[in-house]
Amino acid sequence: MSPSALSAAVTCPSSCPPARPVPAFPPLRVGRGGYRLRRALRRRRRAAAAAMAVLAAALAVGGTEAQASRGGGPPEVKPPPAVERTVSAPVRIADAATVRLLRPGDRVDVVAAERTGPPRVVAAGARVVEMPSSEGDTGDGGALVVLSVPRDTARVLVGTGAVTRLAVTLC
């Protein structure tokens, strides 16, 4: 169909401008440059990843070799700290009302109140195991408490409790 036949077939109101033919121009090739750019970026990413992998391997190997050249071997593994065994030590506390405040599982500091010197802490952070009933009390006053402490501390507690009045403070 020719342009004149097309204009005759389509009727336009008088306000429309006259039809004109489309000028000739070479075809556009779209999208080829973007592919090149993506391919170049992909190559750079691969090169950067390869460089980082080589660097990480060099640091991993170089770290142990540098340490060996200075005369130091791999770091020594320390054994876990030895768990100190605890024993149950019966202790007579001078103030029975204070003992009634205690419950099994509480942590207490045992203080020796000597007449001649200042008070001193005999056992720190001792765990209360139980409070035996006061039936058949000997009349010494105070109340009995069973504490879980290390063996050396138990020895000091029993020795101090025989010559001095003991008190407890809650931790």
Coordinates of C-alpha atoms in Angstrom, one line a residue:
M1 CA 0.0 0.0 0.0
S2 CA 1.4 3.4 -0.9
P3 CA 1.4 6.4 1.4
S4 CA -1.1 8.2 -0.7
A5 CA -3.5 5.2 -0.7
L6 CA -3.0 5.0 3.1
S7 CA -4.0 8.6 3.5
A8 CA -7.0 8.2 1.4
A9 CA -8.1 5.1 3.4
V10 CA -7.8 6.9 6.7
T11 CA -9.8 10.0 7.1
C12 CA -8.6 12.6 9.5
P13 CA -10.4 15.6 10.7
S14 CA -9.2 18.9 9.4
S15 CA -7.3 19.7 12.7
C16 CA -4.8 16.8 12.1
P17 CA -1.5 17.6 10.4
P18 CA -0.8 15.9 7.0
A19 CA 0.8 12.4 7.1
R20 CA 4.5 12.2 6.4
P21 CA 6.7 9.2 5.6
V22 CA 9.2 7.9 8.2
P23 CA 12.8 8.9 7.2
A24 CA 15.2 6.1 6.5
F25 CA 18.0 5.4 9.1
P26 CA 20.3 2.5 9.8
P27 CA 19.1 -0.2 12.3
L28 CA 20.1 0.1 16.0
R29 CA 22.0 -2.8 17.7
V30 CA 21.0 -2.6 21.4
G31 CA 22.4 -4.6 24.3
R32 CA 25.8 -5.7 22.9
G33 CA 27.9 -3.3 25.1
G34 CA 26.2 -4.5 28.3
Y35 CA 27.3 -8.1 27.7
R36 CA 30.9 -7.0 27.3
L37 CA 30.8 -5.0 30.5
R38 CA 29.3 -7.9 32.5
R39 CA 31.9 -10.3 31.1
A40 CA 34.7 -7.9 32.1
L41 CA 33.3 -7.6 35.6
R42 CA 32.9 -11.3 35.9
R43 CA 36.6 -11.8 35.0
R44 CA 37.7 -9.2 37.5
R45 CA 35.6 -10.9 40.3
R46 CA 37.2 -14.3 39.5
A47 CA 40.7 -12.8 39.5
A48 CA 40.0 -11.1 42.9
A49 CA 38.6 -14.3 44.4
A50 CA 41.6 -16.2 43.2
A51 CA 44.0 -13.6 44.6
M52 CA 42.3 -13.7 48.0
A53 CA 42.4 -17.5 48.1
V54 CA 46.2 -17.4 47.3
L55 CA 46.7 -14.8 50.0
A56 CA 44.8 -16.8 52.6
A57 CA 46.8 -19.9 51.8
A58 CA 50.0 -18.0 52.1
L59 CA 49.0 -16.5 55.5
A60 CA 48.0 -19.9 56.8
V61 CA 51.3 -21.5 55.8
G62 CA 53.4 -18.5 56.6
G63 CA 52.0 -18.1 60.1
T64 CA 53.1 -21.5 61.3
E65 CA 56.5 -21.4 59.5
A66 CA 57.3 -17.9 60.9
Q67 CA 56.5 -19.2 64.4
A68 CA 58.7 -22.2 63.9
S69 CA 61.6 -20.1 62.7
R70 CA 61.5 -18.0 65.8
G71 CA 61.9 -21.1 67.9
G72 CA 58.4 -21.4 69.2
G73 CA 56.3 -24.4 68.4
P74 CA 52.6 -24.7 68.4
P75 CA 50.9 -23.3 71.5
E76 CA 50.9 -25.7 74.4
V77 CA 47.5 -27.1 75.4
K78 CA 46.9 -26.4 79.1
P79 CA 45.2 -29.2 81.0
P80 CA 41.9 -28.3 82.5
P81 CA 42.1 -27.0 86.1
A82 CA 41.9 -29.6 88.7
V83 CA 38.6 -29.7 90.5
E84 CA 39.1 -29.3 94.2
R85 CA 37.3 -32.0 96.1
T86 CA 35.0 -30.8 98.8
V87 CA 34.1 -32.4 102.1
S88 CA 31.2 -31.8 104.5
A89 CA 32.2 -30.1 107.7
P90 CA 29.9 -29.7 110.7
V91 CA 30.3 -26.2 112.2
R92 CA 28.7 -24.7 115.3
I93 CA 27.6 -21.1 114.6
A94 CA 27.2 -18.9 117.7
D95 CA 24.0 -17.2 116.7
A96 CA 21.1 -19.7 116.2
A97 CA 18.8 -17.1 114.8
T98 CA 21.2 -16.5 111.9
V99 CA 21.3 -20.2 111.1
R100 CA 17.5 -20.3 110.9
L101 CA 17.8 -17.8 107.9
L102 CA 19.9 -20.3 106.0
R103 CA 18.7 -22.8 103.4
P104 CA 20.6 -25.7 101.7
G105 CA 22.5 -24.3 98.7
D106 CA 23.1 -20.9 100.2
R107 CA 26.7 -19.5 100.0
V108 CA 28.1 -18.1 103.2
D109 CA 31.4 -16.7 104.5
V110 CA 32.4 -18.0 107.9
V111 CA 33.9 -15.4 110.2
A112 CA 35.9 -16.1 113.4
A113 CA 35.3 -13.5 116.1
E114 CA 38.3 -13.7 118.4
R115 CA 38.3 -11.7 121.7
T116 CA 41.9 -10.5 121.3
G117 CA 42.1 -9.6 117.6
P118 CA 40.0 -8.4 114.7
P119 CA 37.5 -10.8 113.1
R120 CA 38.9 -12.8 110.2
V121 CA 37.2 -14.8 107.4
V122 CA 37.9 -18.5 107.9
A123 CA 36.0 -19.8 104.9
A124 CA 34.7 -17.8 101.9
G125 CA 31.9 -18.9 99.7
A126 CA 31.1 -22.1 101.6
R127 CA 27.9 -23.9 100.4
V128 CA 25.3 -24.9 103.0
V129 CA 24.5 -28.6 102.7
E130 CA 22.1 -29.0 105.6
M131 CA 21.0 -27.7 109.0
P132 CA 20.6 -30.7 111.4
S133 CA 17.7 -30.4 113.9
S134 CA 18.6 -29.1 117.3
E135 CA 17.1 -32.0 119.2
G136 CA 19.5 -33.3 121.9
D137 CA 21.3 -29.9 122.0
T138 CA 24.4 -30.0 124.2
G139 CA 23.6 -26.5 125.6
D140 CA 26.7 -24.9 124.1
G141 CA 24.4 -22.3 122.4
G142 CA 24.4 -21.6 118.7
A143 CA 23.3 -24.0 116.0
L144 CA 24.9 -26.6 113.9
V145 CA 25.4 -26.2 110.1
V146 CA 27.0 -28.6 107.7
L147 CA 29.1 -26.8 105.1
S148 CA 30.7 -28.1 101.9
V149 CA 34.3 -26.8 101.7
P150 CA 37.7 -27.9 100.5
R151 CA 39.5 -30.3 102.8
D152 CA 42.1 -27.8 103.9
T153 CA 39.4 -25.2 104.7
A154 CA 37.5 -27.9 106.7
R155 CA 40.5 -28.5 108.8
V156 CA 40.9 -24.8 109.6
L157 CA 37.1 -24.5 110.3
V158 CA 37.0 -27.3 112.8
G159 CA 40.2 -26.1 114.6
T160 CA 39.0 -22.5 114.8
G161 CA 35.5 -23.6 115.9
A162 CA 36.9 -25.4 118.8
V163 CA 38.5 -22.3 120.3
T164 CA 36.5 -19.4 118.9
R165 CA 33.0 -18.3 118.2
L166 CA 32.0 -18.5 114.6
A167 CA 29.5 -16.4 112.6
V168 CA 28.2 -16.5 109.1
T169 CA 27.4 -13.9 106.5
L170 CA 25.3 -14.6 103.4
C171 CA 27.1 -14.2 100.1

